[in-house]
Short mmCIF file of C-alpha atoms and ligand atoms in Angstrom, two decimals:
data_model
loop_
_atom_site.label_atom_id
_atom_site.label_comp_id
_atom_site.label_asym_id
_atom_site.label_seq_id
_atom_site.Cartn_x
_atom_site.Cartn_y
_atom_site.Cartn_z
CA MET A 13 43.50 89.86 129.69
CA LYS A 14 44.42 89.37 133.31
CA ASN A 15 41.50 89.73 135.72
CA ILE A 16 42.22 92.35 138.28
CA PRO A 17 40.51 91.87 141.68
CA VAL A 18 39.49 95.22 143.17
CA ILE A 19 36.97 97.14 144.99
CA MET A 20 36.34 100.63 143.23
CA ILE A 21 34.95 103.43 145.31
CA ILE A 22 33.56 106.38 142.99
CA PHE A 23 33.04 109.63 144.79
CA GLY A 24 30.51 111.35 142.53
CA GLY A 25 28.84 108.01 141.62
CA SER A 26 25.55 109.97 140.50
CA GLY A 27 27.36 112.47 138.51
CA ASP A 28 27.70 113.37 134.82
CA LEU A 29 31.28 111.94 134.50
CA ALA A 30 30.38 108.56 136.08
CA HIS A 31 27.40 108.25 133.81
CA ARG A 32 28.92 109.47 130.48
CA LYS A 33 32.43 108.03 130.76
CA LEU A 34 33.24 105.86 133.81
CA TYR A 35 30.36 103.43 133.60
CA PRO A 36 30.64 102.81 129.87
CA SER A 37 34.29 102.42 130.00
CA LEU A 38 34.25 100.10 132.90
CA PHE A 39 31.69 97.98 130.91
CA ASN A 40 34.18 97.72 128.10
CA LEU A 41 36.91 96.64 130.42
CA TYR A 42 34.43 94.07 131.94
CA GLU A 43 33.71 92.65 128.53
CA GLN A 44 37.48 92.38 127.83
CA GLY A 45 37.94 90.55 131.03
CA LEU A 46 40.19 93.07 132.71
CA ILE A 47 37.72 93.15 135.59
CA HIS A 48 35.24 90.21 135.77
CA ASP A 49 34.19 88.17 138.68
CA ASN A 50 36.38 89.81 141.44
CA PHE A 51 35.28 93.17 141.26
CA ALA A 52 32.64 95.67 142.81
CA VAL A 53 32.04 99.19 142.41
CA ILE A 54 30.72 101.38 145.21
CA GLY A 55 29.03 104.55 143.83
CA THR A 56 28.73 107.37 146.46
CA ALA A 57 27.01 110.74 146.34
CA ARG A 58 24.61 112.60 148.57
CA ARG A 59 21.33 111.59 146.68
CA PRO A 60 19.28 108.86 148.50
CA TRP A 61 19.57 106.25 145.71
CA SER A 62 19.39 102.52 146.22
CA HIS A 63 21.58 99.72 144.94
CA GLU A 64 18.97 98.89 142.33
CA TYR A 65 18.60 102.52 141.21
CA LEU A 66 22.38 102.84 140.73
CA ARG A 67 22.23 99.51 138.65
CA GLU A 68 19.58 100.93 136.42
CA GLN A 69 21.58 104.06 135.96
CA VAL A 70 24.69 101.93 135.02
CA SER A 71 22.50 99.96 132.57
CA ASP A 72 21.13 103.11 131.03
CA ALA A 73 24.62 104.57 130.65
CA ILE A 74 25.74 101.54 128.71
CA HIS A 75 22.72 101.60 126.50
CA GLU A 76 23.12 105.25 125.70
CA THR A 77 26.84 104.67 124.56
CA HIS A 78 26.54 101.22 122.86
CA ASP A 79 24.65 100.37 119.82
CA GLN A 80 24.36 96.67 120.53
CA VAL A 81 24.66 95.03 123.89
CA ASP A 82 24.02 91.62 125.30
CA GLU A 83 21.30 92.31 127.92
CA ASN A 84 22.59 89.42 129.97
CA GLU A 85 26.07 90.88 130.10
CA VAL A 86 24.78 94.28 131.07
CA LYS A 87 22.80 92.84 133.82
CA ALA A 88 25.70 90.79 134.96
CA PHE A 89 27.95 93.69 135.03
CA ALA A 90 25.36 96.12 136.76
CA SER A 91 25.01 93.56 139.61
CA HIS A 92 28.55 94.42 140.76
CA PHE A 93 27.42 97.93 141.65
CA TYR A 94 26.46 99.11 145.01
CA TYR A 95 25.36 102.53 146.13
CA GLN A 96 25.97 104.39 149.46
CA SER A 97 24.50 107.72 150.20
CA HIS A 98 27.47 109.69 151.37
CA ASP A 99 28.02 113.11 152.88
CA VAL A 100 31.83 113.70 152.26
CA THR A 101 32.07 115.70 155.44
CA ASN A 102 30.37 113.10 157.72
CA VAL A 103 32.84 110.79 159.54
CA GLU A 104 30.16 108.17 160.08
CA HIS A 105 29.54 107.81 156.40
CA TYR A 106 33.23 106.85 155.86
CA VAL A 107 32.86 104.21 158.64
CA THR A 108 29.90 102.70 156.79
CA LEU A 109 31.71 102.88 153.47
CA LYS A 110 34.72 101.02 155.09
CA LYS A 111 32.40 98.29 156.26
CA LEU A 112 30.78 97.90 152.86
CA ALA A 113 34.11 97.79 151.12
CA GLN A 114 35.33 95.18 153.34
CA GLU A 115 32.07 93.04 152.98
CA LEU A 116 32.35 93.27 149.21
CA ASP A 117 36.01 92.46 149.42
CA ASP A 118 35.07 89.21 151.12
CA ARG A 119 32.17 88.40 148.85
CA TYR A 120 34.16 89.09 145.53
CA SER A 121 37.53 87.97 146.83
CA ALA A 122 38.98 91.26 145.90
CA GLN A 123 42.30 90.61 147.80
CA GLY A 124 42.22 93.95 149.74
CA ASN A 125 42.75 95.89 146.57
CA ARG A 126 41.20 99.32 146.52
CA LEU A 127 40.63 101.91 143.81
CA PHE A 128 39.33 105.32 144.85
CA TYR A 129 37.97 107.65 142.20
CA MET A 130 37.44 111.39 142.89
CA ALA A 131 34.82 112.31 140.37
CA MET A 132 33.01 114.93 142.19
CA ALA A 133 33.38 118.73 142.72
CA PRO A 134 37.12 119.36 143.25
CA ARG A 135 36.45 121.53 146.51
CA PHE A 136 35.75 118.20 148.22
CA PHE A 137 39.00 116.35 147.05
CA GLY A 138 40.96 117.30 150.07
CA THR A 139 38.11 116.55 152.54
CA ILE A 140 37.69 112.94 151.10
CA ALA A 141 41.54 112.41 151.01
CA THR A 142 41.75 113.33 154.66
CA HIS A 143 38.90 111.07 155.59
CA ILE A 144 40.26 108.13 153.60
CA ASN A 145 43.30 108.48 155.69
CA ASP A 146 41.67 109.17 159.13
CA GLN A 147 39.20 106.34 158.84
CA HIS A 148 41.61 103.80 157.36
CA LEU A 149 39.77 103.18 154.20
CA THR A 150 42.59 101.75 152.32
CA GLY A 151 42.88 97.93 151.93
CA SER A 152 45.44 95.40 152.67
CA GLY A 153 46.34 94.93 148.82
CA PHE A 154 47.09 97.61 146.34
CA ASN A 155 45.56 101.11 147.00
CA ARG A 156 45.31 103.56 144.18
CA ILE A 157 43.47 106.87 143.75
CA VAL A 158 42.35 108.55 140.53
CA VAL A 159 42.03 112.39 140.83
CA GLU A 160 40.06 114.29 138.31
CA LYS A 161 40.95 117.85 137.21
CA PRO A 162 41.29 120.45 138.36
CA PHE A 163 44.03 119.35 140.81
CA GLY A 164 44.06 122.65 142.86
CA HIS A 165 43.17 126.20 141.74
CA ASP A 166 46.73 127.50 141.95
CA LEU A 167 50.17 126.25 143.18
CA ALA A 168 49.42 126.73 146.88
CA SER A 169 46.03 124.84 146.78
CA ALA A 170 47.44 122.16 144.59
CA GLU A 171 50.45 121.66 147.21
CA GLN A 172 47.79 121.50 149.94
CA LEU A 173 45.69 118.85 148.16
CA ASN A 174 48.83 116.92 147.37
CA LYS A 175 49.83 116.89 150.96
CA GLU A 176 46.29 115.42 151.83
CA ILE A 177 46.40 112.78 149.39
CA THR A 178 50.00 111.69 149.89
CA ALA A 179 49.11 111.15 153.54
CA SER A 180 47.47 107.89 152.43
CA PHE A 181 48.86 107.32 148.97
CA ASP A 182 52.39 107.12 147.35
CA GLU A 183 53.14 109.25 144.28
CA ASN A 184 53.14 106.09 142.41
CA ASP A 185 49.62 105.20 143.45
CA ILE A 186 48.22 108.72 142.47
CA PHE A 187 46.65 108.84 139.07
CA ARG A 188 46.15 112.48 138.20
CA ILE A 189 43.97 112.06 135.10
CA ASP A 190 44.22 114.31 132.09
CA HIS A 191 41.85 112.85 129.45
CA TYR A 192 43.93 114.37 126.56
CA LEU A 193 46.58 111.83 127.51
CA GLY A 194 44.19 109.14 126.62
CA LYS A 195 43.58 110.53 123.16
CA GLU A 196 44.77 108.55 120.11
CA MET A 197 46.53 111.38 118.46
CA ILE A 198 48.26 112.70 121.68
CA GLN A 199 49.57 109.19 122.23
CA ASN A 200 50.72 109.39 118.68
CA ILE A 201 53.17 112.28 119.25
CA MET A 202 55.98 110.14 120.65
CA PRO A 203 56.02 107.38 118.06
CA MET A 204 55.75 110.08 115.26
CA ARG A 205 58.66 112.01 116.72
CA PHE A 206 61.00 109.31 117.73
CA THR A 207 60.54 106.57 115.08
CA ASN A 208 61.07 108.42 111.78
CA PRO A 209 64.56 109.97 111.03
CA LEU A 210 63.15 112.43 108.66
CA ILE A 211 61.08 113.93 111.56
CA LYS A 212 63.40 113.09 114.39
CA ASN A 213 66.37 114.90 112.63
CA ILE A 214 64.35 118.17 111.91
CA TRP A 215 63.11 118.33 115.52
CA SER A 216 65.21 121.36 116.55
CA GLY A 217 65.43 125.09 116.46
CA GLU A 218 67.52 124.77 113.29
CA TYR A 219 64.48 123.74 111.30
CA ILE A 220 61.28 124.42 113.32
CA LYS A 221 60.26 127.98 113.22
CA ASN A 222 57.48 127.80 115.77
CA ILE A 223 54.89 125.39 117.00
CA GLN A 224 51.14 126.21 117.31
CA ILE A 225 48.58 124.52 119.38
CA THR A 226 44.87 125.19 119.08
CA LEU A 227 42.21 123.74 121.29
CA ALA A 228 39.10 125.31 119.84
CA GLU A 229 35.60 124.68 121.03
CA ARG A 230 32.28 125.34 119.40
CA LEU A 231 30.27 125.21 122.64
CA GLY A 232 30.08 128.07 125.30
CA VAL A 233 30.17 127.43 128.97
CA GLU A 234 26.77 125.77 128.85
CA ALA A 235 25.50 124.80 132.31
CA ARG A 236 28.99 125.03 133.86
CA GLY A 237 28.95 128.92 134.32
CA GLY A 238 29.54 128.63 138.17
CA TYR A 239 32.48 126.42 137.93
CA TYR A 240 33.86 128.12 134.74
CA ASP A 241 33.75 131.75 136.15
CA THR A 242 36.14 130.61 139.04
CA SER A 243 38.54 128.92 136.56
CA GLY A 244 38.64 130.47 133.05
CA ALA A 245 40.45 129.04 129.93
CA LEU A 246 43.94 129.38 131.38
CA ARG A 247 43.16 127.09 134.34
CA ASP A 248 40.45 125.00 132.42
CA MET A 249 42.52 124.09 129.40
CA VAL A 250 46.19 125.44 129.51
CA GLN A 251 47.35 124.27 132.93
CA ASN A 252 46.65 120.69 132.03
CA HIS A 253 45.72 119.69 128.43
CA ILE A 254 47.81 122.28 126.69
CA PHE A 255 50.83 121.83 128.78
CA GLN A 256 50.65 118.07 128.39
CA ILE A 257 50.78 118.55 124.61
CA ILE A 258 53.70 121.14 124.80
CA THR A 259 55.57 118.68 127.08
CA LEU A 260 55.16 115.74 124.69
CA LEU A 261 56.30 117.98 121.79
CA ALA A 262 59.30 119.48 123.44
CA MET A 263 60.67 116.68 125.73
CA PRO A 264 63.86 114.99 124.98
CA GLU A 265 63.70 111.37 123.81
CA PRO A 266 63.16 109.02 126.88
CA LYS A 267 65.61 106.17 127.23
CA ASP A 268 62.84 103.68 127.06
CA LEU A 269 59.02 103.61 127.23
CA SER A 270 58.86 102.90 130.95
CA SER A 271 56.69 105.33 132.95
CA ASP A 272 59.60 106.22 134.84
CA SER A 273 61.69 107.16 131.88
CA VAL A 274 58.88 109.04 130.17
CA HIS A 275 58.47 111.08 133.34
CA GLN A 276 62.03 111.66 133.77
CA ALA A 277 62.42 113.09 130.21
CA LYS A 278 59.41 115.26 130.98
CA GLN A 279 60.68 116.51 134.16
CA GLU A 280 64.15 117.18 132.74
CA LEU A 281 62.37 119.35 130.07
CA LEU A 282 60.07 121.24 132.43
CA LYS A 283 62.97 122.46 134.66
CA SER A 284 63.86 124.73 131.69
CA LEU A 285 60.34 126.16 131.19
CA ILE A 286 60.51 129.89 131.14
CA ILE A 287 58.20 131.48 133.67
CA PRO A 288 56.79 134.85 132.24
CA THR A 289 57.49 138.07 133.94
CA PRO A 290 54.38 140.44 134.21
CA GLU A 291 55.89 142.39 131.14
CA GLU A 292 56.09 139.13 129.18
CA VAL A 293 52.53 138.29 130.12
CA LYS A 294 51.23 141.66 128.82
CA LYS A 295 53.18 141.30 125.56
CA ASN A 296 52.70 137.59 124.81
CA PHE A 297 49.25 136.69 126.14
CA VAL A 298 45.76 137.68 125.04
CA ARG A 299 42.69 137.07 127.10
CA GLY A 300 39.15 137.35 125.76
CA GLN A 301 35.48 136.80 126.41
CA TYR A 302 32.82 135.95 123.92
CA LEU A 303 30.14 138.39 123.02
CA GLY A 304 26.50 137.21 122.42
CA SER A 305 24.58 136.79 119.18
CA ASP A 306 20.77 136.79 118.22
CA THR A 307 20.39 133.40 119.79
CA THR A 308 23.37 133.15 122.35
CA PHE A 309 24.35 134.85 125.55
CA ALA A 310 27.38 136.94 125.90
CA TYR A 311 29.65 135.31 128.49
CA LYS A 312 28.86 137.83 131.06
CA LYS A 313 25.14 137.09 130.69
CA GLU A 314 25.49 133.36 130.99
CA PRO A 315 23.77 131.84 134.04
CA ASN A 316 25.93 131.82 137.20
CA VAL A 317 28.52 134.16 135.75
CA ASP A 318 29.32 137.48 137.36
CA PRO A 319 28.19 140.23 134.95
CA ASP A 320 31.37 142.01 135.71
CA SER A 321 33.35 138.96 135.34
CA THR A 322 37.03 139.34 134.20
CA THR A 323 37.31 135.48 133.58
CA GLU A 324 38.61 134.50 130.10
CA THR A 325 36.73 132.36 127.83
CA TYR A 326 39.68 132.57 125.46
CA VAL A 327 43.48 132.73 125.86
CA ALA A 328 46.35 132.77 123.58
CA GLY A 329 49.91 132.77 124.64
CA LYS A 330 53.62 131.90 124.05
CA THR A 331 56.15 129.75 125.94
CA LYS A 332 59.52 128.42 125.37
CA PHE A 333 62.16 126.27 126.84
CA THR A 334 65.92 126.79 127.29
CA SER A 335 66.72 123.12 127.01
CA GLY A 336 65.64 119.92 125.09
CA PRO A 337 65.57 119.46 121.28
CA ILE A 338 63.44 122.55 120.45
CA SER A 339 65.18 124.79 123.14
CA GLY A 340 64.39 128.46 122.06
CA VAL A 341 61.62 127.62 119.75
CA PRO A 342 58.45 129.76 120.28
CA ILE A 343 55.45 127.58 121.12
CA TYR A 344 52.27 129.43 120.59
CA PHE A 345 48.85 128.28 121.97
CA ARG A 346 45.38 129.26 122.11
CA THR A 347 42.08 127.85 123.28
CA GLY A 348 38.65 129.28 123.61
CA LYS A 349 34.97 128.67 123.76
CA GLU A 350 32.57 129.56 121.02
CA PHE A 351 34.98 129.13 118.06
CA LYS A 352 33.80 128.61 114.64
CA GLU A 353 34.16 124.96 115.01
CA LYS A 354 35.56 122.13 117.40
CA LYS A 355 39.08 121.56 116.42
CA THR A 356 42.13 120.29 118.25
CA ARG A 357 45.24 120.58 116.19
CA ILE A 358 49.00 121.12 116.28
CA ASP A 359 50.91 122.80 113.61
CA ILE A 360 54.69 122.44 113.52
CA VAL A 361 55.86 125.38 111.14
CA LEU A 362 59.14 124.60 109.59
CA LYS A 363 61.66 127.27 108.69
CA HIS A 364 62.09 128.61 105.13
CA ILE A 365 65.18 127.12 103.35
CA ASN A 366 66.86 128.91 100.45
CA ASN A 367 66.26 127.21 97.25
CA PRO A 368 66.67 127.79 93.48
CA TYR A 369 62.90 127.61 92.84
CA GLY A 370 62.27 130.62 94.87
CA GLN A 371 59.62 128.65 96.87
CA ALA A 372 58.56 130.69 99.91
CA HIS A 373 55.45 129.03 101.43
CA SER A 374 55.81 127.34 104.78
CA ASN A 375 56.19 123.62 105.17
CA ASN A 376 54.28 122.23 107.97
CA ILE A 377 53.61 119.04 109.92
CA THR A 378 49.99 119.11 111.29
CA ILE A 379 48.47 116.79 113.82
CA GLU A 380 44.72 116.78 114.02
CA VAL A 381 43.50 115.46 117.17
CA ASP A 382 39.75 116.22 117.09
CA PRO A 383 37.34 115.74 115.59
CA GLU A 384 39.52 113.99 113.01
CA SER A 385 42.61 111.93 113.62
CA LYS A 386 45.36 112.60 111.12
CA ILE A 387 48.74 113.82 110.51
CA TYR A 388 49.84 115.62 107.40
CA ILE A 389 53.16 116.70 106.08
CA THR A 390 53.67 119.36 103.33
CA ILE A 391 55.40 117.90 100.27
CA ASN A 392 56.62 119.96 97.35
CA GLY A 393 56.82 118.93 93.60
CA LYS A 394 56.92 120.83 90.44
CA LYS A 395 53.71 121.99 88.68
CA ILE A 396 52.79 120.06 85.60
CA ASP A 397 52.67 122.48 82.76
CA GLU A 398 53.96 125.88 84.18
CA PRO A 399 56.85 126.93 86.18
CA GLY A 400 56.61 126.81 90.07
CA ILE A 401 56.15 124.63 92.84
CA ARG A 402 53.16 122.71 93.70
CA ARG A 403 52.23 121.82 97.32
CA GLU A 404 50.66 118.74 98.38
CA ASP A 405 49.87 117.21 101.84
CA LEU A 406 50.91 113.64 102.52
CA THR A 407 48.41 112.29 104.98
CA TYR A 408 48.42 109.75 107.69
CA VAL A 409 44.71 109.19 108.31
CA PHE A 410 42.58 106.70 110.12
CA SER A 411 39.72 104.94 108.17
CA LYS A 412 36.23 105.01 109.76
CA GLU A 413 36.65 101.36 110.61
CA GLU A 414 39.99 102.15 112.51
CA MET A 415 38.53 105.01 114.30
CA ALA A 416 35.61 102.91 115.37
CA LYS A 417 38.15 100.58 117.18
CA VAL A 418 39.81 103.45 119.07
CA PRO A 419 38.87 103.16 122.64
CA ASP A 420 37.54 106.32 124.52
CA GLY A 421 40.35 108.20 126.38
CA TYR A 422 38.66 107.30 129.65
CA GLU A 423 38.65 103.52 128.84
CA ARG A 424 42.28 103.61 128.07
CA LEU A 425 43.27 105.55 131.07
CA LEU A 426 41.08 103.47 133.37
CA HIS A 427 42.76 100.40 131.88
CA ASP A 428 46.25 101.85 132.73
CA VAL A 429 45.16 102.46 136.31
CA PHE A 430 43.98 98.83 136.72
CA VAL A 431 47.33 97.57 135.33
CA ASN A 432 49.22 100.25 137.28
CA ASP A 433 50.78 102.06 134.25
CA SER A 434 51.22 105.68 135.10
CA THR A 435 52.82 106.73 131.78
CA ASN A 436 49.87 108.67 130.73
CA PHE A 437 49.24 110.63 134.02
CA THR A 438 50.42 113.73 135.52
CA HIS A 439 53.35 113.33 137.98
CA TRP A 440 53.33 115.85 140.94
CA SER A 441 56.51 117.57 139.83
CA GLU A 442 55.12 118.26 136.33
CA LEU A 443 51.85 119.48 137.78
CA LYS A 444 53.82 121.73 140.16
CA ARG A 445 55.65 123.29 137.30
CA TYR A 446 52.50 123.95 135.15
CA TRP A 447 51.09 125.69 138.02
CA GLU A 448 54.10 127.84 138.58
CA PHE A 449 53.71 129.01 135.06
CA ILE A 450 49.82 129.56 135.38
CA ASP A 451 50.19 131.42 138.54
CA ALA A 452 52.61 133.80 136.93
CA VAL A 453 50.10 134.66 134.32
CA GLU A 454 47.20 134.79 136.70
CA ASP A 455 49.05 137.06 139.05
CA ALA A 456 49.87 139.48 136.28
CA TRP A 457 46.28 139.46 135.14
CA GLN A 458 45.02 139.91 138.67
CA LYS A 459 47.32 143.05 139.07
CA GLU A 460 45.91 144.51 135.85
CA ASN A 461 42.29 143.76 137.16
CA GLU A 462 43.14 145.52 140.46
CA ALA A 463 44.63 148.48 138.63
CA GLY A 464 41.32 148.87 136.83
CA ASN A 465 42.64 148.27 133.41
CA PRO A 466 42.28 144.69 132.40
CA GLU A 467 42.80 144.12 128.82
CA ILE A 468 40.00 141.57 127.88
CA ALA A 469 39.36 141.45 124.19
CA GLN A 470 35.57 140.89 123.41
CA TYR A 471 35.21 138.51 120.43
CA LEU A 472 32.37 137.48 118.28
CA PRO A 473 31.03 134.03 118.82
CA TYR A 474 31.57 131.33 116.30
CA ARG A 475 34.59 132.87 114.46
CA MET A 476 38.28 132.58 115.19
CA GLY A 477 38.44 134.31 118.67
CA PRO A 478 39.85 137.87 119.18
CA LYS A 479 42.09 139.35 116.43
CA GLU A 480 44.53 140.49 119.04
CA ALA A 481 45.79 137.12 119.31
CA ASP A 482 47.45 137.83 115.73
CA ASN A 483 49.90 140.09 117.52
CA ILE A 484 51.71 137.70 119.90
CA PHE A 485 54.10 136.42 117.15
CA GLU A 486 57.75 137.19 117.54
CA SER A 487 58.28 138.05 113.95
CA PRO A 488 56.10 139.55 111.17
CA THR A 489 56.65 136.47 109.11
CA GLU A 490 54.63 134.30 111.58
CA HIS A 491 51.00 133.89 111.76
CA TRP A 492 48.39 131.20 112.78
CA ILE A 493 48.45 128.45 110.27
CA TYR A 494 44.90 127.35 111.13
CA GLU A 495 42.69 130.27 110.35
C1 BG6 B 19 37.67 119.75 130.01
C2 BG6 B 19 37.33 121.20 130.25
O1 BG6 B 19 38.88 119.33 130.71
O2 BG6 B 19 38.03 119.54 128.54
C3 BG6 B 19 36.11 121.73 129.31
O3 BG6 B 19 37.01 121.27 131.61
C4 BG6 B 19 36.38 121.32 127.81
O4 BG6 B 19 35.78 122.82 129.50
C5 BG6 B 19 36.84 119.92 127.62
O5 BG6 B 19 35.12 121.41 127.30
C6 BG6 B 19 37.28 119.66 126.28
O6 BG6 B 19 37.70 118.31 126.09
P1 BG6 B 19 37.63 117.75 124.62
O7 BG6 B 19 37.96 116.18 124.74
O8 BG6 B 19 36.24 117.78 124.16
O9 BG6 B 19 38.45 118.40 123.75
#
């Protein structure tokens, strides 16, 4: 693998994301030789850590995520890490940071390449971007920036943030990360759709009755009540992850696999995304909050959550496109905290076809993303010793050994940033469109809240979410496939 010279600056170097995801992923890329001798990482955060302490943290992060490691390798890797205590609003600190980056660039022959990573509370993203620009932190080589979600809180704030970032970075150098795009089975959607004539040719409103996407989580909001209460399931999961999945399922075939062509296909599709009216929001969306149990808090009683909160921990909704291969096909989605189990899956429900056997069950293609990775397709045959149709699933599944080889989404996406491949990142024009949709739903909900009659379904924890979500289907013959 080609060795990429670079100085990486992580804003949020003492944080959970850096510890759980970034450091272990960087270590794997180091082991593979993508970054090796000519790189250094500057971790910044407010805490008064030393270089040595950061290196200990990096080493701990690797031990926590790897069964067996060569201690010398860990030590050598950690020696590339430097810490700077940094207040993101303090101009002086950027001057020091710039100096340190320049020194390290000379020491490691990093060729003026800089990679900035925003891994801290999103409210600081704009401030950091502005300072990067004002204090000229960019280097003389490539300059890239990775921005964690959420990218804005609504369209207006996303536009503002984008303005602040594009003051220093070109669109091509901005990597808006969505870790779902690094997941194995999400990356499998395109090859599954476009390489098999059986699947490719039924991918239309003629054969697909509806598509259902479920991102169910077993956990509640845990220690993130403060953030979550200002966000909710719609912004936290639909605006990014669910919309990325929808786009991959509904986009036309790109002319090739280049990042430009893939984004072009996505953008062409998104022009025809139907933005819901307030009446449609009322009819096609369900929001909910989990109740408590003997051992768990109700959402409204969670720490740092407003006891009168109207923030949803569950949302189900519907969308459609007026162009693309599945133009007009309803796409139903739902996501929520405190479901009965962790499950990310996509069900493509095929239409019934008249047949002499009178077979009436639905035929589906299901993609399981988490916790298992598999695709299964319903196949029908005859029953052995009685009349009727037998239904079996033909399964494409990864073995345990194969699963063990699947890199973590972050490792994959970081690799892509280093090699400058933005295929699996969110382009601004896509993000903008997603926000237009989300804003329409949020605005309608806000009006309901203000009118004093918000419809927020209360659901029992560790089940399937509110039963009201069974009523968003267009026809009585539709229902959730995963129940
Ligand atoms: C994050 C959300 O983006 O995705 C979290 O902020 C959520 O609330 C998480 O728990 C789910 O990711 P995954 O990969 O566990 O499905």
